[in-house]
PDB file of C-alpha atoms in Angstrom:
ATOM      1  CA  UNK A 220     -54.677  19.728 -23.200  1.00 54.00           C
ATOM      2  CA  UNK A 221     -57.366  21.549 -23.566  1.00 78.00           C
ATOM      3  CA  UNK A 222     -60.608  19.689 -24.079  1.00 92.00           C
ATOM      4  CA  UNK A 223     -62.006  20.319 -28.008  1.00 96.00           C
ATOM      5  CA  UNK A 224     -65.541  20.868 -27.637  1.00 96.00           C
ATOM      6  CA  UNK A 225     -65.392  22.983 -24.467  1.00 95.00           C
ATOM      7  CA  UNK A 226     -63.131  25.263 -26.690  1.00 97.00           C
ATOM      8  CA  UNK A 227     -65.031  24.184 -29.623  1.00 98.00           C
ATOM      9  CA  UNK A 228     -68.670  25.096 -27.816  1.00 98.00           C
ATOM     10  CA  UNK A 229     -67.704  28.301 -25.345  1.00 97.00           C
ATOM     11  CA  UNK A 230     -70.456  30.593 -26.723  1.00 97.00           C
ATOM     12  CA  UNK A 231     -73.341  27.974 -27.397  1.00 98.00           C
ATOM     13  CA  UNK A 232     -76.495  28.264 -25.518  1.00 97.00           C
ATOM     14  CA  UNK A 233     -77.683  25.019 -26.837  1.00 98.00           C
ATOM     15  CA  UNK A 234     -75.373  22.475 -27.828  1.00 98.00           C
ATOM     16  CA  UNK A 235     -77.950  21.232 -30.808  1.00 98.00           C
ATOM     17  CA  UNK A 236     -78.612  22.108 -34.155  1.00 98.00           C
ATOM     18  CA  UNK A 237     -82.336  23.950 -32.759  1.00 98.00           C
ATOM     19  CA  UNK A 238     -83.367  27.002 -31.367  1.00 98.00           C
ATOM     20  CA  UNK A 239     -84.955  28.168 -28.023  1.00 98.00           C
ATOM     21  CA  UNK A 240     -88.372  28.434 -29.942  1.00 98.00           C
ATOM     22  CA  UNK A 241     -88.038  24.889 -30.890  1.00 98.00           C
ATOM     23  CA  UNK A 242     -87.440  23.829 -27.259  1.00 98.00           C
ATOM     24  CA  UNK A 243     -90.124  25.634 -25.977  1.00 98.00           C
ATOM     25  CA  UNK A 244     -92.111  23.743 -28.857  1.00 98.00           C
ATOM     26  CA  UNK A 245     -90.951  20.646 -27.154  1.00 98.00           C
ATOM     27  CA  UNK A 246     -92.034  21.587 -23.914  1.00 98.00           C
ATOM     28  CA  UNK A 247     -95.705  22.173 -25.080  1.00 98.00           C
ATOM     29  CA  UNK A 248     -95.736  18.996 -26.769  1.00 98.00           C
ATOM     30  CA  UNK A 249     -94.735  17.351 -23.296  1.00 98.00           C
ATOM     31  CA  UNK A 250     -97.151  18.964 -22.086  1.00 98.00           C
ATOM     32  CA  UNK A 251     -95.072  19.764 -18.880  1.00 98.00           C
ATOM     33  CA  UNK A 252     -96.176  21.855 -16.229  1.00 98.00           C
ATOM     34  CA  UNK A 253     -94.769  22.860 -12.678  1.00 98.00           C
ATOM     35  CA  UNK A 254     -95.712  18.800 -11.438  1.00 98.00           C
ATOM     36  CA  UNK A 255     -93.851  17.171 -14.143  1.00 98.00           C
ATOM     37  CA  UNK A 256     -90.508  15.785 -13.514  1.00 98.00           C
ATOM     38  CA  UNK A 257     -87.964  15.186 -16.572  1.00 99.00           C
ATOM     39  CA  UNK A 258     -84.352  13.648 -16.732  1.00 99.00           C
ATOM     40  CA  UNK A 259     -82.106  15.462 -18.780  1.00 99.00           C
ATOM     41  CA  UNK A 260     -79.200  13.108 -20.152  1.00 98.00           C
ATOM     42  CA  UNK A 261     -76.109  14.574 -21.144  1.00 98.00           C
ATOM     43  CA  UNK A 262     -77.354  17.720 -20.235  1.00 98.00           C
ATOM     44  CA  UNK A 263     -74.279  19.656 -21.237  1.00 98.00           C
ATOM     45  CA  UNK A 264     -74.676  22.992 -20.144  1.00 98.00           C
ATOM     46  CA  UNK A 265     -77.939  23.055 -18.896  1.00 98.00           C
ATOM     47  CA  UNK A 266     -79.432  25.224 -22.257  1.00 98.00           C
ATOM     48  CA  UNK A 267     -82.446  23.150 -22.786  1.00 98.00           C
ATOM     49  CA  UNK A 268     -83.599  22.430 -19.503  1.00 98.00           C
ATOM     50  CA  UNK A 269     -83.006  26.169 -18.401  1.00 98.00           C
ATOM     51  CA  UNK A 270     -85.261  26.911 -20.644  1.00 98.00           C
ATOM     52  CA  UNK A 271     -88.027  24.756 -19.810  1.00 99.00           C
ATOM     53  CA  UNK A 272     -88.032  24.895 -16.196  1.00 98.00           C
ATOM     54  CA  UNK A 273     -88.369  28.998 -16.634  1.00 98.00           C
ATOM     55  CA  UNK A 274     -90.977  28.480 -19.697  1.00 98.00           C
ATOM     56  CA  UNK A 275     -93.087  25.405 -17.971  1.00 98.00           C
ATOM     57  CA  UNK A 276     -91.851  25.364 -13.941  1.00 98.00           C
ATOM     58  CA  UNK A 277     -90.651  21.655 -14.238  1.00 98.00           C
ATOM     59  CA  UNK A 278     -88.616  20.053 -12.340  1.00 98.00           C
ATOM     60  CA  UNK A 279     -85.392  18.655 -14.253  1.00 99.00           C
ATOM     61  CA  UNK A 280     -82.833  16.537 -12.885  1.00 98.00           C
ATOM     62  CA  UNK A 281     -79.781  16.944 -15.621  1.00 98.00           C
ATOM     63  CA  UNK A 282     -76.498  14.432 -15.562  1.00 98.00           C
ATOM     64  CA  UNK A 283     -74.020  15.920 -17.231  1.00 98.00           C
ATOM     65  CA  UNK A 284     -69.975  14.028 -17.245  1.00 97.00           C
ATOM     66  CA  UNK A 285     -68.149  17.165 -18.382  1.00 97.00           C
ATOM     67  CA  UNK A 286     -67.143  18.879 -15.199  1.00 96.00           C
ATOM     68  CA  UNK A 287     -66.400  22.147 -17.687  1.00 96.00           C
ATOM     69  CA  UNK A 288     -70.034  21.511 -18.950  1.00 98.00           C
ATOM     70  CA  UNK A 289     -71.706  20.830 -15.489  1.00 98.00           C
ATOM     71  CA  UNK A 290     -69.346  24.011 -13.734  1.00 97.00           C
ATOM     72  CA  UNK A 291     -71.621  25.827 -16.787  1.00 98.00           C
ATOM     73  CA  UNK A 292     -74.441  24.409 -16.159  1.00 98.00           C
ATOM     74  CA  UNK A 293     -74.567  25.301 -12.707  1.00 98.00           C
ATOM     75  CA  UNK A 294     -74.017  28.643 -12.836  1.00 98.00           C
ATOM     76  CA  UNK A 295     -76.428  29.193 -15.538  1.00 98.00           C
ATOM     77  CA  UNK A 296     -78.997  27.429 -13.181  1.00 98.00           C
ATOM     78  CA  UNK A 297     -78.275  30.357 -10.019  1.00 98.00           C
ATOM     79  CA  UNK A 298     -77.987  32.946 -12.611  1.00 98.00           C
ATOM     80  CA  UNK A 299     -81.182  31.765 -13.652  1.00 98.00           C
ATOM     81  CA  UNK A 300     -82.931  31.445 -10.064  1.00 98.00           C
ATOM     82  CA  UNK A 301     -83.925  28.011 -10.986  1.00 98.00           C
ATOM     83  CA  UNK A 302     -81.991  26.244  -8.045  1.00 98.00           C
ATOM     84  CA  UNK A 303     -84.903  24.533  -6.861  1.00 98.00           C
ATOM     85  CA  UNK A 304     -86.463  23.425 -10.297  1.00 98.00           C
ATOM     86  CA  UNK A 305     -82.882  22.131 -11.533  1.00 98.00           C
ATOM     87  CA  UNK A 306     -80.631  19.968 -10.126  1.00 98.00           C
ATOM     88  CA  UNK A 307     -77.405  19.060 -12.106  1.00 98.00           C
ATOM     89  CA  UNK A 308     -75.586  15.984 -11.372  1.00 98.00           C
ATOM     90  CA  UNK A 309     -71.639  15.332 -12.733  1.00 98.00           C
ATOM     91  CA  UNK A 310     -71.373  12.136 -13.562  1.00 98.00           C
ATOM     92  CA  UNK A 311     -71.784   9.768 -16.347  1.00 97.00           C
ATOM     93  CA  UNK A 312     -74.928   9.437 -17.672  1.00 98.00           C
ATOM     94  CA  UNK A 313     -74.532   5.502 -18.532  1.00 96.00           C
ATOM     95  CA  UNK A 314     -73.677   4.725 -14.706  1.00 97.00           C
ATOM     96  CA  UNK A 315     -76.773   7.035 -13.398  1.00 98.00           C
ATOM     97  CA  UNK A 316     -78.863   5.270 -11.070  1.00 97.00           C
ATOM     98  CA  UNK A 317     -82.788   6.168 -11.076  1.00 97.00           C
ATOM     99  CA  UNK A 318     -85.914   4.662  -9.648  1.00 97.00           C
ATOM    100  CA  UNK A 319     -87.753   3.201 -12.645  1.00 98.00           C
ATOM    101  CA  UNK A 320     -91.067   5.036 -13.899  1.00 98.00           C
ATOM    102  CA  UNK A 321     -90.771   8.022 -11.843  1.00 98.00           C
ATOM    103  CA  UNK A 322     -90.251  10.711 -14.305  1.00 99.00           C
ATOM    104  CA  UNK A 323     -92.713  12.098 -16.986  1.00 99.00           C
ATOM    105  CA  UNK A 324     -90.193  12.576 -19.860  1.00 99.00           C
ATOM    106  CA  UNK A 325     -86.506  11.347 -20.435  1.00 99.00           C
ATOM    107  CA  UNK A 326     -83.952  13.530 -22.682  1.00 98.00           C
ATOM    108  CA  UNK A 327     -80.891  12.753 -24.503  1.00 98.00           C
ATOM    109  CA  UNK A 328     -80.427  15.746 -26.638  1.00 98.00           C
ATOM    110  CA  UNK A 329     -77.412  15.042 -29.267  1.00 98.00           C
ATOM    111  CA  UNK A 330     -75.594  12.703 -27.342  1.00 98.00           C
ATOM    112  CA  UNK A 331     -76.988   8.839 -28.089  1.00 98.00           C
ATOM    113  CA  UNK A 332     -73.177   7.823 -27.909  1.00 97.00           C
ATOM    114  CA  UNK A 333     -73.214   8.044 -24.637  1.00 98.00           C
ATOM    115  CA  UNK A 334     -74.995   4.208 -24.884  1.00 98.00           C
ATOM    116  CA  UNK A 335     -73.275   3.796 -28.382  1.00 97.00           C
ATOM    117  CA  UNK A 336     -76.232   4.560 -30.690  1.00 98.00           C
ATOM    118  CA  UNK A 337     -80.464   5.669 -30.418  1.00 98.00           C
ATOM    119  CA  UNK A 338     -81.207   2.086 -29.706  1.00 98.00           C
ATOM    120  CA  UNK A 339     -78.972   1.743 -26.855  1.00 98.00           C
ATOM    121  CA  UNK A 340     -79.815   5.096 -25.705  1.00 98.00           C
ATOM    122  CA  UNK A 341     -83.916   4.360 -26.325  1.00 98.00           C
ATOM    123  CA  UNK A 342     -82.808   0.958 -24.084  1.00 98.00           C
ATOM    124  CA  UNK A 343     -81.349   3.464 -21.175  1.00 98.00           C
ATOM    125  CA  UNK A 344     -83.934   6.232 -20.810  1.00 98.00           C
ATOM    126  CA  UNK A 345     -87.609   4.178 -21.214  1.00 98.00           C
ATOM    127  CA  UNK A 346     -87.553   2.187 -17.932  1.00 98.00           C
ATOM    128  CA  UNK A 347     -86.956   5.781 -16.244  1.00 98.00           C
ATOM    129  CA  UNK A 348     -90.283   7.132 -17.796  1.00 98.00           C
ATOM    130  CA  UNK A 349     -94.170   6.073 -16.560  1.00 98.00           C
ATOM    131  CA  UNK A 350     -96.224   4.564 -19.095  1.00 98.00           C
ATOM    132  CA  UNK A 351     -97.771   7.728 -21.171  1.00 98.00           C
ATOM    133  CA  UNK A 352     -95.030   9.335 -20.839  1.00 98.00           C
ATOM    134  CA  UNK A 353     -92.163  10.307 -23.139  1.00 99.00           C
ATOM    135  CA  UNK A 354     -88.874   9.467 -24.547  1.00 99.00           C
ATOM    136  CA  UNK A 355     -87.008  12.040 -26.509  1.00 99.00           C
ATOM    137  CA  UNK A 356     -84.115  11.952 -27.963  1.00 99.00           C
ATOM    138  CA  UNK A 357     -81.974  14.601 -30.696  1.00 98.00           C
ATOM    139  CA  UNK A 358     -80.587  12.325 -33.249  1.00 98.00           C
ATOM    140  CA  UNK A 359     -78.515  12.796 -36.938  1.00 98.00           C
ATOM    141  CA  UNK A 360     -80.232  11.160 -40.058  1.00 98.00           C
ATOM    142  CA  UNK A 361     -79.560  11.259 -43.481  1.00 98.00           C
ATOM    143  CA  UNK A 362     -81.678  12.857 -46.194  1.00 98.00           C
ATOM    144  CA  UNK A 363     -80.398  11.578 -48.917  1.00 96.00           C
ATOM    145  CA  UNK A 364     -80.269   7.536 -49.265  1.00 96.00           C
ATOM    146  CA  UNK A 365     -77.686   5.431 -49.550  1.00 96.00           C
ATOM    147  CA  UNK A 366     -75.163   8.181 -49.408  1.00 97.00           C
ATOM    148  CA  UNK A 367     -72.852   9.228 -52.232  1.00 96.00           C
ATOM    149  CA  UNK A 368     -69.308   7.047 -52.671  1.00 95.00           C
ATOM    150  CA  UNK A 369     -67.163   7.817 -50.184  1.00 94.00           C
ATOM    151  CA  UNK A 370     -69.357   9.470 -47.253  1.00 97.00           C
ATOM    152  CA  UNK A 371     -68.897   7.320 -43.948  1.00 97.00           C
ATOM    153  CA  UNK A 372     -72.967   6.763 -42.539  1.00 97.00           C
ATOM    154  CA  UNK A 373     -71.555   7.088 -38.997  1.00 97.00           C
ATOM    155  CA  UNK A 374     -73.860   4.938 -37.762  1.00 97.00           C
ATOM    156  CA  UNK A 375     -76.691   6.979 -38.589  1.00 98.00           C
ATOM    157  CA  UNK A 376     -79.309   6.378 -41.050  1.00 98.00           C
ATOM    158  CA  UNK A 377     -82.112   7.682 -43.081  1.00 98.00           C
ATOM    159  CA  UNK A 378     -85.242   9.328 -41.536  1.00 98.00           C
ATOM    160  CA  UNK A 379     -87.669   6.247 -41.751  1.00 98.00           C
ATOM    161  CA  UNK A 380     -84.987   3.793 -40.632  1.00 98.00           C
ATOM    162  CA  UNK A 381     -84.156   5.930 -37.845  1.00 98.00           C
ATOM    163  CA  UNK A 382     -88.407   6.016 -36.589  1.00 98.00           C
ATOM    164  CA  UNK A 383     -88.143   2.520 -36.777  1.00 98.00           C
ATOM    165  CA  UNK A 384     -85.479   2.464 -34.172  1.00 98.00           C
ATOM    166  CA  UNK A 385     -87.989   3.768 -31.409  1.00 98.00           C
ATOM    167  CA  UNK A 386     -90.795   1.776 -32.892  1.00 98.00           C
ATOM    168  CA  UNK A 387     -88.882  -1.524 -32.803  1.00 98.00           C
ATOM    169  CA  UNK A 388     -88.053  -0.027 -28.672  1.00 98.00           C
ATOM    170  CA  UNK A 389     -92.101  -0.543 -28.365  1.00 98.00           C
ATOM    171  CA  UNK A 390     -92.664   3.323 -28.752  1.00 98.00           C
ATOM    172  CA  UNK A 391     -94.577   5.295 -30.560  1.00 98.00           C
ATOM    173  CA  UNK A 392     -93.351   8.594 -32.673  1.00 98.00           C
ATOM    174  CA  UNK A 393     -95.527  11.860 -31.633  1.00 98.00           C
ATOM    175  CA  UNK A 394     -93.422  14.694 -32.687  1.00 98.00           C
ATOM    176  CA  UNK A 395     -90.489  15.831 -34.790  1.00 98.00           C
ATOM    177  CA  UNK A 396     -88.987  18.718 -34.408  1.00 98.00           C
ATOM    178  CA  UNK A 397     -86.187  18.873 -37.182  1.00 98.00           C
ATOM    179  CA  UNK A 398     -83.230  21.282 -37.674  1.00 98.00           C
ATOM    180  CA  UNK A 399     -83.614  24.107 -40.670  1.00 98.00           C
ATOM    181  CA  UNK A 400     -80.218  25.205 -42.363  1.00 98.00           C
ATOM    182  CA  UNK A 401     -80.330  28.165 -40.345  1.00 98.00           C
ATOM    183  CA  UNK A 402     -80.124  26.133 -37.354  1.00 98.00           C
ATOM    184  CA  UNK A 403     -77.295  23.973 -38.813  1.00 98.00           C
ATOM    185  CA  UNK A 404     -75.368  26.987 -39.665  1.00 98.00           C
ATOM    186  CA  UNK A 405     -75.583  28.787 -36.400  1.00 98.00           C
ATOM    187  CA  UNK A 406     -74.727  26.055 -34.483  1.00 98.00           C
ATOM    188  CA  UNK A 407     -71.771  25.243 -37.060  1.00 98.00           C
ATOM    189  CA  UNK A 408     -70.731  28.798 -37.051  1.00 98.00           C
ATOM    190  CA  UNK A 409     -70.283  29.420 -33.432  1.00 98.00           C
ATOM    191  CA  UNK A 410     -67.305  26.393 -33.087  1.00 98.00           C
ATOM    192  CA  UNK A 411     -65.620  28.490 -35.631  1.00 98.00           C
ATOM    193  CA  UNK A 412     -65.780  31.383 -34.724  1.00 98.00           C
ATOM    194  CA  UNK A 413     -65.028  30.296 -31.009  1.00 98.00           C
ATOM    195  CA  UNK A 414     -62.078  27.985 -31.988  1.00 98.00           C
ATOM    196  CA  UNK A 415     -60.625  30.706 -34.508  1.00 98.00           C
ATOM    197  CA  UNK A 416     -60.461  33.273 -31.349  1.00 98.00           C
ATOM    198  CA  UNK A 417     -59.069  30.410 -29.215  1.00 98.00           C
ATOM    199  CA  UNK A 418     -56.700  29.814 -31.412  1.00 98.00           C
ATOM    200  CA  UNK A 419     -55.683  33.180 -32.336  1.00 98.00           C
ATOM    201  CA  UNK A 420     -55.402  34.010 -28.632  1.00 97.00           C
ATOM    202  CA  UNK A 421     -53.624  30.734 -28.038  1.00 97.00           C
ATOM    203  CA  UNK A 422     -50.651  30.819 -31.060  1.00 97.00           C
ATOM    204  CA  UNK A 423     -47.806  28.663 -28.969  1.00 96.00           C
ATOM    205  CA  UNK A 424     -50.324  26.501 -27.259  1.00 96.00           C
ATOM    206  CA  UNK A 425     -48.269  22.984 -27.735  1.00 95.00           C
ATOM    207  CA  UNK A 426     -52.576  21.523 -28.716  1.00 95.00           C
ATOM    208  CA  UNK A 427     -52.810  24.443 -31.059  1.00 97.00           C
ATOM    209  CA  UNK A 428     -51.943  22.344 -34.160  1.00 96.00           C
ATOM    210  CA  UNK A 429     -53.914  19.224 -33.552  1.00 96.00           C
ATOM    211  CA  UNK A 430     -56.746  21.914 -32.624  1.00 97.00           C
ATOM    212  CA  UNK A 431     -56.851  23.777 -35.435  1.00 98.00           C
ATOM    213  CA  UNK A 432     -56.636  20.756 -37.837  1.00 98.00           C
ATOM    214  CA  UNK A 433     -59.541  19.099 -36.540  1.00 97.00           C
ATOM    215  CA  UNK A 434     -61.362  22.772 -36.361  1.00 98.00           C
ATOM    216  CA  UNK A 435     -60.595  22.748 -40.455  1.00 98.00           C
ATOM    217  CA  UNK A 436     -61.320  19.237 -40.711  1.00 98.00           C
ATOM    218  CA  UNK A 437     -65.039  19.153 -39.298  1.00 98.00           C
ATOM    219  CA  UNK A 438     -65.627  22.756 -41.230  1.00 98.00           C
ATOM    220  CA  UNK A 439     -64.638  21.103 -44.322  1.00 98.00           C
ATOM    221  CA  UNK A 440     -66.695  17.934 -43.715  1.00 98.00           C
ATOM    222  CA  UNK A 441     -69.809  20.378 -43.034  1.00 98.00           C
ATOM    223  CA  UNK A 442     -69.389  22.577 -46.211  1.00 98.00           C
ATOM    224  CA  UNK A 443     -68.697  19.424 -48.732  1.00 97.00           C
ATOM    225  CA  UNK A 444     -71.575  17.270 -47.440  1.00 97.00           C
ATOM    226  CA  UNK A 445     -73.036  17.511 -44.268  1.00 98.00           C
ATOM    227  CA  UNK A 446     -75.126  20.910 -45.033  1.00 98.00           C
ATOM    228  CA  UNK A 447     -76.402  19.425 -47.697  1.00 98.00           C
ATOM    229  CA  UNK A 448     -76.909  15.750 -46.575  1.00 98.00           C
ATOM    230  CA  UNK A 449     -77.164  15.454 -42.781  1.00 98.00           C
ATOM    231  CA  UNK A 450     -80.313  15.963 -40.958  1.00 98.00           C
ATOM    232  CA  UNK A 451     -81.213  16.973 -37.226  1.00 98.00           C
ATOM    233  CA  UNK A 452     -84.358  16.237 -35.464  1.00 98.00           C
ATOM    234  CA  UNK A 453     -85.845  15.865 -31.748  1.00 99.00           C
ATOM    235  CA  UNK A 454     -87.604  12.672 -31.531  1.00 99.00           C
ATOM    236  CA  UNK A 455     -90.650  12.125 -29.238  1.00 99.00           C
ATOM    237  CA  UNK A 456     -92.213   9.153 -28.503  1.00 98.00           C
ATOM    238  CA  UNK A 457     -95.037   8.111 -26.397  1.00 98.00           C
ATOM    239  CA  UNK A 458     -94.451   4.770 -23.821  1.00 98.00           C
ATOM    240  CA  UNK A 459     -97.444   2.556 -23.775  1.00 98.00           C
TER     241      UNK A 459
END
């Protein structure tokens, strides 16, 4: 069968609702330069921290479970000449073992289920960072709270609630970075456009039908609500 989101995500850069501008924001705000050393969870295919190794000269280790995603990621890293700032690891990012306080900033960009939600994920990634440096995670919240009848939370809740997530982890919020519509919409609009030539190409695949009803399924959900009510943001927060 072929696996949804590698169909789903075939022509994204970055697999976020942001832009490269915003994660060369995030880099500044780091402050990371060629001696800092950053742990990319989840990495996907590689988008962010190709762009911050190039932009800053960091050093990234990325873990990454997919092996479609890490095949990507890897050849986006040679492509890029950035062999020797980026090293991509396939595996899962829950059973990743790292030396405790060793790197300067810890990333899980979009994919907090990994650990089953930000606090598990804030639980995972601050013993890998020194004190003063960062966690950061990309996280949903809702705008709009409590949500109209009949919209599931998903575990995800408003913007305040979700800062008090990190604070209750002992850290401190320094910077949002949140997703505008245009951002939403680009990163919507790429799964269907991808999935609609996958599936056009694809007509007697024996997946095409489960494919393209959860393709019209999520586009729906975005149009009716999400757009409107669902929020994006990369968190950082400062370890004491």
């Amino acid at each position: 069968m072929p696996w949804f989101f590698a169909v789903a995500e075939h022509d994204h850069e970055l697999q976020n609702p942001t832009s490269a501008e915003k994660i060369r924001l995030l880099g500044k705000r780091l402050r990371l330069g060629p001696e800092s050393r950053v742990l990319d969870m989840a990495c996907g295919k590689a988008g962010p921290a190709v762009l911050l190794a190039a932009t800053f000269g960091c050093r990234i280790v990325g873990v990454e479970r997919a092996p479609e995603f890490a095949a990507d990621a890897r050849r986006r890293v040679s492509e890029a000449g950035l062999e020797d700032r980026i090293e991509i690891v396939e595996g899962d990012a829950e059973a990743f073992a790292y030396e405790p306080g060793t790197f300067d900033a810890a990333l899980c960009l979009g994919a907090s289920f990994v650990w089953h939600g930000l606090s598990g994920t804030l639980a995972a990634l601050a013993p890998a960072v020194r004190a003063g440096g960062h966690v950061v995670v990309g996280e949903p919240f809702w705008n709009v709270w409590p949500l109209p009848e009949g919209v599931d939370d998903d575990g995800f809740v408003a913007l305040r609630e979700t800062v008090a997530r990190f604070e209750d982890a002992g850290l401190a919020l320094v910077t949002l970075i949140a997703s505008s519509l245009d951002d939403w919409d680009s990163y919507e609009s790429l799964h269907w456009r991808a999935l609609e030539e996958w599936l056009a190409a694809n007509p007697d695949d024996p997946d095409a039908a489960s494919i393209r009803a959860r393709h019209e399924h999520a586009r729906d959900e975005y149009l009716r609500f999400e757009r409107a009510l669902l929020g994006w943001a990369i968190f950082v927060a400062r370890k004491p």
